[in-house]
Amino acid sequence: MAKKKTSAPKEQIGDLLHETRKFKPSAAFSKQANAKKAIYAQAKKNPVKFWEKMAGELVWKKKWSKALEWKAPDAKWFVGGKLNVTETCLDQHITGGRKNKAALIWEGEPGEKRTMTYQQLYRDVNKFANVLKSLGIKKGDRVAIYLPMIPELVIAMLSCARIGAVHSVVFGGFSPDSLRDRINDSECKMLITADGAYRRGQILPLKHDADISLQDCPSIENVIIVKRGDFLLRFKEGRDHWYHRLMQDADNYCKPTYMDSEDPLFILYTSGTTGKPKGIVHTCGGYLTGVYTTTKFVFDIKDDDIYWCTADCGWITGHSYITYGPLANGATQVIYEGAPNWPDEDRFWAMVEDYGVTIFYTAPTAIRAFMKWGREHPDKHKLDTLRLLGTVGEPINPEAWIWYNEVIGKKKCPIVDTWWQTETGHIMITPLPGVTPTKPGSATQPFPGIEAKILDENGKEVKQGGGFLAITKPWPGMLRGIWGDKKRFVDTYWSKWNDIYFPGDGAKIDKDKYLWVLGRIDDEVNISGHRISTMEVESTLVAHPDVVEAAIVGVPHEMKGKCLVAFVTLSGDTVPNEKYIQRLKDFVANKIGAIAKPEKIIFTADLPKTRSGKIMRRLLRDIAMGKVLGDTTTLADPDVLSRIKKRYEDD
Ligand code: PRX
């Protein structure tokens, strides 16, 4: 198999490593922490046994006969075990003393508040599972979910899990085309959506958008619509059903469908370097073990905590650290529908104060936005209930880390910088609060039971310095494949070295064996913590009737981490003005979603190409970053570059 030639993003290393302070855990935190130092050594001695012990804390219908069967790249965890994940997330709490404990404390963007106890959540999940069954959904069927962050999103996911249906959640900010492609790729039989959603005071017409997708989704038989507001919509009799009407008549109890540990639990699409999103498949037993264990030790969850992860369930963070991990631990959590700056920039801090949030998990891009808006917003509120802070989604710059520590955590909350991916299912590299000293900008060390190393191109371990992040042993929550595409699974993750997982990130290891994840080294760009494929944006732009050619590069952005710059060649005599540029950006947003919008579009008569016609994106990136241009000797026409450079600088 062809090996991928890639290079680590060296320009970022300096940025991260100028901060050298080390923060030791406080004795008070350590004393009460769920994780103790010995856990590292115990797990290292026998990682499989460690995971087996943790799996034993979940509810199983039938115990597994073998903990791990590993024939790279295929892993089977808890072989022969049978379970239904909702029994761990719900049933055990109903009978075990948490029946009246708050499971979800929800706030809508316009300000409505709703609390659901474990009993109420259990009842609604059972009822909705019966609804799904009554509309013909069976074990193994795929169900697409396109909802805002409302409790019904969690209910829908768990209801699918209750009957063994495979959910595929599509983020509500994705366009009709993106929804259509995801529905068709895994041939979903049903779509669960809402009449609309609120975002920054605007209404997102979800059902209207879904109707556009459904013009070309032959596998969809039924659509269930949650009524979020009074939004106008078209109702297709026979196909469309109101959630609240169906729930009225549904039975309160639905017997769980027992699944093999290795049966699929969900598919979640993430961007890919070819432009076509990859349907990442996760299974029941291993995934639940991974998210349960990491939630317990990384977030140090206790029964009286109020935990808040600000993610949306449209992303993996919402799957693992809203729906499955916290509920498996019987946690009380806050979920919020809208934007952090609506109606004001202190919305999150007002909520932390209102609910007495103790554990807060967000993204570096959000922290950078809070910094920009100013400390007067958090300073207006009492944040003294907070005891633990977390970040995820992209490298956190030390400046943001220090601000988070001082302004939000008041220097008393450990910060867990957690590295992981859609594909890994759960947290892989992270400090353990109360145990691991932290360094701002470093995700520190592999979680117990995980083996991560820095390797060079040839698979040789780098003991100190930069290289590629590699996961060298199987772990319970690992992806079990890409839906319907085994070859792509092998090519993308398992072809760089023998039997070692390649996550696609560059990283560095320092003299204390601390890991510093530096970012993607492939054609994906991490914008505000979300992965976008430059190929997908390029092919979208080229589909525009005026566009002849396009090249997209990712460049550093103060707030978003990275942003996209597009170099575009137009056909004919189109003269692009501001309005035209906006229209082209909107074209991308309408085709993929707002997060894929290029920050800047530069029009050029030609793109720099090699003599064989390959676009040299590396040189375009140099221009967009104002750097000295790299090697240009292979260019067919070196003058093209100086013209583009001038255009860029004039812009
Ligand atoms: O590049 C890494 C970055 O986000 C990628 C995974 O993105 P996604 O699958 O969307 O999942 C995001 C939420 C888990 C990784 O390949 N990334 C994630 N967390 C960190 C990070 N980069 C540096 N530090 C992190 N803590």
GROMACS .gro file of C-alpha atoms in nm, residues 5-356:
model
  352
    5LYS     CA    1   0.427   1.146   0.256
    6THR     CA    2   0.337   1.417   0.497
    7SER     CA    3   0.529   1.670   0.700
    8ALA     CA    4   0.472   1.799   1.051
    9PRO     CA    5   0.360   2.162   1.081
   10LYS     CA    6   0.687   2.293   1.216
   11GLU     CA    7   0.584   2.657   1.218
   12GLN     CA    8   0.348   2.589   1.507
   13ILE     CA    9   0.598   2.425   1.738
   14GLY     CA   10   0.760   2.748   1.847
   15ASP     CA   11   0.423   2.904   1.931
   16LEU     CA   12   0.331   2.635   2.177
   17LEU     CA   13   0.660   2.578   2.345
   18HIS     CA   14   0.744   2.927   2.464
   19GLU     CA   15   0.534   2.860   2.774
   20THR     CA   16   0.730   2.640   3.012
   21ARG     CA   17   0.545   2.674   3.341
   22LYS     CA   18   0.426   2.356   3.507
   23PHE     CA   19   0.112   2.353   3.726
   24LYS     CA   20   0.100   2.097   4.005
   25PRO     CA   21  -0.234   1.955   4.122
   26SER     CA   22  -0.351   2.097   4.455
   27ALA     CA   23  -0.346   1.861   4.751
   28ALA     CA   24  -0.713   1.934   4.819
   29PHE     CA   25  -0.817   1.832   4.468
   30SER     CA   26  -0.595   1.524   4.467
   31LYS     CA   27  -0.740   1.404   4.794
   32GLN     CA   28  -1.093   1.387   4.659
   33ALA     CA   29  -1.008   1.294   4.297
   34ASN     CA   30  -1.155   0.984   4.133
   35ALA     CA   31  -0.816   0.914   3.975
   36LYS     CA   32  -0.519   0.818   4.188
   37LYS     CA   33  -0.160   0.807   4.071
   38ALA     CA   34  -0.146   0.426   4.081
   39ILE     CA   35  -0.398   0.404   3.796
   40TYR     CA   36  -0.123   0.476   3.539
   41ALA     CA   37   0.096   0.189   3.658
   42GLN     CA   38  -0.196  -0.051   3.697
   43ALA     CA   39  -0.320   0.017   3.345
   44LYS     CA   40   0.029   0.001   3.198
   45LYS     CA   41   0.094  -0.340   3.348
   46ASN     CA   42  -0.205  -0.486   3.170
   47PRO     CA   43  -0.412  -0.240   2.964
   48VAL     CA   44  -0.668  -0.499   2.856
   49LYS     CA   45  -0.726  -0.600   3.216
   50PHE     CA   46  -0.770  -0.234   3.308
   51TRP     CA   47  -1.040  -0.189   3.043
   52GLU     CA   48  -1.198  -0.517   3.143
   53LYS     CA   49  -1.225  -0.398   3.502
   54MET     CA   50  -1.389  -0.075   3.385
   55ALA     CA   51  -1.629  -0.261   3.153
   56GLY     CA   52  -1.734  -0.456   3.461
   57GLU     CA   53  -1.884  -0.134   3.601
   58LEU     CA   54  -2.140  -0.120   3.318
   59VAL     CA   55  -2.467  -0.312   3.298
   60TRP     CA   56  -2.430  -0.627   3.085
   61LYS     CA   57  -2.699  -0.878   2.997
   62LYS     CA   58  -2.432  -1.139   2.932
   63LYS     CA   59  -2.067  -1.115   3.026
   64TRP     CA   60  -1.805  -1.133   2.749
   65SER     CA   61  -1.595  -1.443   2.701
   66LYS     CA   62  -1.283  -1.268   2.572
   67ALA     CA   63  -1.180  -0.907   2.641
   68LEU     CA   64  -0.998  -0.834   2.314
   69GLU     CA   65  -0.952  -0.996   1.977
   70TRP     CA   66  -0.702  -0.793   1.777
   71LYS     CA   67  -0.615  -0.858   1.417
   72ALA     CA   68  -0.501  -0.519   1.290
   73PRO     CA   69  -0.680  -0.308   1.186
   74ASP     CA   70  -0.983  -0.490   1.325
   75ALA     CA   71  -1.047  -0.496   1.698
   76LYS     CA   72  -1.324  -0.673   1.884
   77TRP     CA   73  -1.375  -0.577   2.246
   78PHE     CA   74  -1.566  -0.779   2.504
   79VAL     CA   75  -1.633  -1.057   2.258
   80GLY     CA   76  -1.954  -1.248   2.321
   81GLY     CA   77  -2.082  -0.983   2.565
   82LYS     CA   78  -2.442  -0.865   2.532
   83LEU     CA   79  -2.579  -0.533   2.652
   84ASN     CA   80  -2.806  -0.245   2.578
   85VAL     CA   81  -2.626   0.081   2.648
   86THR     CA   82  -2.942   0.252   2.774
   87GLU     CA   83  -2.949   0.016   3.073
   88THR     CA   84  -2.621   0.168   3.189
   89CYS     CA   85  -2.728   0.524   3.100
   90LEU     CA   86  -3.083   0.505   3.240
   91ASP     CA   87  -3.229   0.187   3.390
   92GLN     CA   88  -2.960   0.138   3.654
   93HIS     CA   89  -3.016   0.493   3.783
   94ILE     CA   90  -3.392   0.448   3.807
   95THR     CA   91  -3.354   0.148   4.030
   96GLY     CA   92  -3.034   0.261   4.199
   97GLY     CA   93  -3.139   0.579   4.382
   98ARG     CA   94  -3.103   0.843   4.109
   99LYS     CA   95  -3.462   0.827   3.991
  100ASN     CA   96  -3.543   1.183   4.098
  101LYS     CA   97  -3.200   1.324   4.026
  102ALA     CA   98  -3.178   1.584   3.748
  103ALA     CA   99  -3.028   1.430   3.436
  104LEU     CA  100  -3.063   1.722   3.194
  105ILE     CA  101  -3.098   2.089   3.280
  106TRP     CA  102  -3.173   2.252   2.949
  107GLU     CA  103  -3.183   2.614   2.853
  108GLY     CA  104  -3.311   2.731   2.516
  109GLU     CA  105  -3.148   3.027   2.347
  110PRO     CA  106  -3.457   3.248   2.394
  111GLY     CA  107  -3.437   3.164   2.765
  112GLU     CA  108  -3.682   2.878   2.834
  113LYS     CA  109  -3.569   2.639   3.106
  114ARG     CA  110  -3.652   2.270   3.137
  115THR     CA  111  -3.521   2.006   3.376
  116MET     CA  112  -3.560   1.634   3.320
  117THR     CA  113  -3.497   1.386   3.596
  118TYR     CA  114  -3.356   1.043   3.521
  119GLN     CA  115  -3.709   0.905   3.556
  120GLN     CA  116  -3.851   1.156   3.306
  121LEU     CA  117  -3.570   1.095   3.060
  122TYR     CA  118  -3.612   0.719   3.101
  123ARG     CA  119  -3.985   0.744   3.037
  124ASP     CA  120  -3.946   0.963   2.727
  125VAL     CA  121  -3.674   0.739   2.584
  126ASN     CA  122  -3.894   0.433   2.636
  127LYS     CA  123  -4.194   0.604   2.478
  128PHE     CA  124  -3.998   0.731   2.180
  129ALA     CA  125  -3.834   0.392   2.131
  130ASN     CA  126  -4.188   0.252   2.101
  131VAL     CA  127  -4.272   0.526   1.850
  132LEU     CA  128  -3.973   0.428   1.638
  133LYS     CA  129  -4.079   0.066   1.651
  134SER     CA  130  -4.435   0.152   1.555
  135LEU     CA  131  -4.300   0.321   1.242
  136GLY     CA  132  -4.111   0.009   1.143
  137ILE     CA  133  -3.761   0.083   1.276
  138LYS     CA  134  -3.577  -0.236   1.365
  139LYS     CA  135  -3.238  -0.337   1.499
  140GLY     CA  136  -2.964  -0.235   1.257
  141ASP     CA  137  -3.176   0.024   1.068
  142ARG     CA  138  -3.015   0.366   1.030
  143VAL     CA  139  -3.197   0.673   1.160
  144ALA     CA  140  -3.082   1.027   1.072
  145ILE     CA  141  -3.120   1.294   1.339
  146TYR     CA  142  -3.110   1.664   1.240
  147LEU     CA  143  -3.209   1.855   1.550
  148PRO     CA  144  -3.105   2.159   1.751
  149MET     CA  145  -2.954   2.113   2.100
  150ILE     CA  146  -3.281   2.032   2.274
  151PRO     CA  147  -3.350   1.741   2.510
  152GLU     CA  148  -3.525   1.558   2.226
  153LEU     CA  149  -3.186   1.520   2.056
  154VAL     CA  150  -3.053   1.317   2.349
  155ILE     CA  151  -3.386   1.134   2.373
  156ALA     CA  152  -3.376   1.045   2.002
  157MET     CA  153  -3.020   0.908   2.024
  158LEU     CA  154  -3.098   0.696   2.330
  159SER     CA  155  -3.427   0.574   2.183
  160CYS     CA  156  -3.243   0.444   1.878
  161ALA     CA  157  -2.996   0.273   2.111
  162ARG     CA  158  -3.285   0.123   2.310
  163ILE     CA  159  -3.409  -0.073   2.007
  164GLY     CA  160  -3.071  -0.134   1.842
  165ALA     CA  161  -3.118   0.117   1.560
  166VAL     CA  162  -2.804   0.297   1.446
  167HIS     CA  163  -2.826   0.675   1.478
  168SER     CA  164  -2.653   0.914   1.245
  169VAL     CA  165  -2.668   1.264   1.390
  170VAL     CA  166  -2.610   1.545   1.143
  171PHE     CA  167  -2.519   1.882   1.294
  172GLY     CA  168  -2.808   2.128   1.254
  173GLY     CA  169  -2.573   2.383   1.093
  174PHE     CA  170  -2.505   2.156   0.797
  175SER     CA  171  -2.670   2.239   0.465
  176PRO     CA  172  -2.946   2.041   0.289
  177ASP     CA  173  -2.686   1.896   0.049
  178SER     CA  174  -2.469   1.774   0.337
  179LEU     CA  175  -2.769   1.620   0.510
  180ARG     CA  176  -2.878   1.449   0.186
  181ASP     CA  177  -2.533   1.301   0.126
  182ARG     CA  178  -2.512   1.165   0.480
  183ILE     CA  179  -2.862   1.016   0.468
  184ASN     CA  180  -2.791   0.849   0.136
  185ASP     CA  181  -2.448   0.717   0.226
  186SER     CA  182  -2.588   0.504   0.507
  187GLU     CA  183  -2.940   0.464   0.361
  188CYS     CA  184  -3.129   0.596   0.662
  189LYS     CA  185  -3.491   0.485   0.684
  190MET     CA  186  -3.609   0.771   0.899
  191LEU     CA  187  -3.529   1.134   0.966
  192ILE     CA  188  -3.594   1.302   1.301
  193THR     CA  189  -3.588   1.680   1.275
  194ALA     CA  190  -3.754   1.993   1.416
  195ASP     CA  191  -3.968   2.265   1.267
  196GLY     CA  192  -3.683   2.508   1.333
  197ALA     CA  193  -3.404   2.614   1.565
  198TYR     CA  194  -3.274   2.932   1.722
  199ARG     CA  195  -2.920   3.054   1.670
  200ARG     CA  196  -2.802   3.400   1.772
  201GLY     CA  197  -3.158   3.522   1.764
  202GLN     CA  198  -3.211   3.398   1.409
  203ILE     CA  199  -3.441   3.115   1.311
  204LEU     CA  200  -3.288   2.820   1.129
  205PRO     CA  201  -3.559   2.654   0.916
  206LEU     CA  202  -3.453   2.295   0.980
  207LYS     CA  203  -3.760   2.122   0.840
  208HIS     CA  204  -3.760   2.343   0.532
  209ASP     CA  205  -3.394   2.255   0.473
  210ALA     CA  206  -3.463   1.888   0.541
  211ASP     CA  207  -3.742   1.896   0.279
  212ILE     CA  208  -3.487   2.011   0.022
  213SER     CA  209  -3.260   1.719   0.115
  214LEU     CA  210  -3.546   1.472   0.107
  215GLN     CA  211  -3.625   1.543  -0.258
  216ASP     CA  212  -3.336   1.310  -0.324
  217CYS     CA  213  -3.333   1.060  -0.036
  218PRO     CA  214  -3.516   0.748  -0.156
  219SER     CA  215  -3.445   0.545   0.158
  220ILE     CA  216  -3.641   0.776   0.394
  221GLU     CA  217  -3.984   0.635   0.476
  222ASN     CA  218  -4.090   0.856   0.767
  223VAL     CA  219  -4.003   1.196   0.911
  224ILE     CA  220  -4.068   1.288   1.273
  225ILE     CA  221  -4.081   1.659   1.353
  226VAL     CA  222  -4.021   1.800   1.700
  227LYS     CA  223  -4.211   2.124   1.752
  228ARG     CA  224  -3.950   2.373   1.872
  229GLY     CA  225  -4.142   2.693   1.802
  230ASP     CA  226  -4.412   2.830   1.578
  231PHE     CA  227  -4.224   2.790   1.256
  232LEU     CA  228  -4.401   2.758   0.924
  233LEU     CA  229  -4.349   2.431   0.745
  234ARG     CA  230  -4.481   2.203   0.476
  235PHE     CA  231  -4.627   1.883   0.608
  236LYS     CA  232  -4.626   1.581   0.380
  237GLU     CA  233  -4.916   1.360   0.484
  238GLY     CA  234  -4.824   0.996   0.523
  239ARG     CA  235  -4.453   1.070   0.554
  240ASP     CA  236  -4.437   1.345   0.816
  241HIS     CA  237  -4.543   1.303   1.179
  242TRP     CA  238  -4.539   1.535   1.480
  243TYR     CA  239  -4.324   1.407   1.767
  244HIS     CA  240  -4.567   1.524   2.037
  245ARG     CA  241  -4.865   1.355   1.873
  246LEU     CA  242  -4.685   1.022   1.844
  247MET     CA  243  -4.561   1.046   2.203
  248GLN     CA  244  -4.915   1.092   2.338
  249ASP     CA  245  -5.017   0.737   2.253
  250ALA     CA  246  -4.687   0.558   2.310
  251ASP     CA  247  -4.641   0.300   2.586
  252ASN     CA  248  -4.422   0.396   2.883
  253TYR     CA  249  -4.198   0.094   2.866
  254CYS     CA  250  -3.994  -0.051   2.582
  255LYS     CA  251  -3.799  -0.368   2.644
  256PRO     CA  252  -3.435  -0.307   2.553
  257THR     CA  253  -3.298  -0.490   2.250
  258TYR     CA  254  -2.983  -0.669   2.359
  259MET     CA  255  -2.691  -0.606   2.132
  260ASP     CA  256  -2.370  -0.785   2.075
  261SER     CA  257  -2.084  -0.582   2.222
  262GLU     CA  258  -1.956  -0.532   1.866
  263ASP     CA  259  -2.291  -0.435   1.706
  264PRO     CA  260  -2.292  -0.077   1.574
  265LEU     CA  261  -2.426   0.194   1.807
  266PHE     CA  262  -2.391   0.492   1.576
  267ILE     CA  263  -2.238   0.641   1.265
  268LEU     CA  264  -2.101   0.993   1.274
  269TYR     CA  265  -1.970   1.163   0.964
  270THR     CA  266  -1.645   1.355   0.968
  271SER     CA  267  -1.463   1.525   0.686
  272GLY     CA  268  -1.218   1.338   0.472
  273THR     CA  269  -0.926   1.433   0.256
  274THR     CA  270  -1.100   1.330  -0.065
  275GLY     CA  271  -1.394   1.558  -0.004
  276LYS     CA  272  -1.646   1.284   0.067
  277PRO     CA  273  -1.732   1.269   0.439
  278LYS     CA  274  -1.644   0.946   0.618
  279GLY     CA  275  -1.913   0.763   0.815
  280ILE     CA  276  -1.723   0.668   1.129
  281VAL     CA  277  -1.873   0.358   1.291
  282HIS     CA  278  -1.876   0.303   1.667
  283THR     CA  279  -2.000  -0.005   1.847
  284CYS     CA  280  -2.172  -0.070   2.181
  285GLY     CA  281  -1.955  -0.237   2.446
  286GLY     CA  282  -1.611  -0.089   2.381
  287TYR     CA  283  -1.737   0.261   2.311
  288LEU     CA  284  -1.947   0.276   2.626
  289THR     CA  285  -1.656   0.143   2.833
  290GLY     CA  286  -1.430   0.414   2.691
  291VAL     CA  287  -1.665   0.707   2.741
  292TYR     CA  288  -1.776   0.588   3.085
  293THR     CA  289  -1.418   0.548   3.210
  294THR     CA  290  -1.284   0.874   3.071
  295THR     CA  291  -1.581   1.072   3.201
  296LYS     CA  292  -1.527   0.925   3.545
  297PHE     CA  293  -1.155   0.999   3.569
  298VAL     CA  294  -1.099   1.299   3.341
  299PHE     CA  295  -1.404   1.496   3.457
  300ASP     CA  296  -1.387   1.356   3.808
  301ILE     CA  297  -1.768   1.327   3.806
  302LYS     CA  298  -1.936   1.304   4.148
  303ASP     CA  299  -2.304   1.275   4.228
  304ASP     CA  300  -2.339   1.636   4.336
  305ASP     CA  301  -2.158   1.788   4.037
  306ILE     CA  302  -2.327   2.007   3.779
  307TYR     CA  303  -2.140   1.927   3.462
  308TRP     CA  304  -2.159   2.136   3.147
  309CYS     CA  305  -2.011   2.043   2.812
  310THR     CA  306  -2.087   2.324   2.568
  311ALA     CA  307  -2.068   2.104   2.256
  312ASP     CA  308  -2.356   2.013   2.027
  313CYS     CA  309  -2.458   1.650   1.987
  314GLY     CA  310  -2.399   1.698   1.613
  315TRP     CA  311  -2.030   1.640   1.691
  316ILE     CA  312  -1.850   1.355   1.863
  317THR     CA  313  -1.795   1.561   2.179
  318GLY     CA  314  -2.172   1.578   2.226
  319HIS     CA  315  -2.207   1.203   2.165
  320SER     CA  316  -1.938   1.099   2.410
  321TYR     CA  317  -1.947   1.372   2.673
  322ILE     CA  318  -2.314   1.470   2.673
  323THR     CA  319  -2.524   1.171   2.574
  324TYR     CA  320  -2.327   0.863   2.669
  325GLY     CA  321  -2.039   0.933   2.912
  326PRO     CA  322  -2.213   1.158   3.168
  327LEU     CA  323  -2.540   0.960   3.164
  328ALA     CA  324  -2.350   0.633   3.210
  329ASN     CA  325  -2.202   0.797   3.521
  330GLY     CA  326  -2.541   0.920   3.647
  331ALA     CA  327  -2.433   1.284   3.620
  332THR     CA  328  -2.644   1.598   3.626
  333GLN     CA  329  -2.566   1.810   3.326
  334VAL     CA  330  -2.655   2.143   3.174
  335ILE     CA  331  -2.728   2.156   2.803
  336TYR     CA  332  -2.772   2.478   2.609
  337GLU     CA  333  -2.922   2.538   2.269
  338GLY     CA  334  -2.764   2.855   2.143
  339ALA     CA  335  -2.472   3.091   2.100
  340PRO     CA  336  -2.239   3.203   2.380
  341ASN     CA  337  -2.294   3.570   2.298
  342TRP     CA  338  -2.671   3.577   2.286
  343PRO     CA  339  -2.824   3.806   2.399
  344ASP     CA  340  -2.495   3.920   2.558
  345GLU     CA  341  -2.136   3.809   2.585
  346ASP     CA  342  -2.188   3.691   2.942
  347ARG     CA  343  -2.448   3.425   2.859
  348PHE     CA  344  -2.227   3.128   2.956
  349TRP     CA  345  -2.115   3.288   3.282
  350ALA     CA  346  -2.470   3.381   3.375
  351MET     CA  347  -2.560   3.015   3.326
  352VAL     CA  348  -2.260   2.892   3.527
  353GLU     CA  349  -2.378   3.114   3.811
  354ASP     CA  350  -2.748   3.028   3.776
  355TYR     CA  351  -2.697   2.653   3.782
  356GLY     CA  352  -2.390   2.640   4.002
   0.00000   0.00000   0.00000
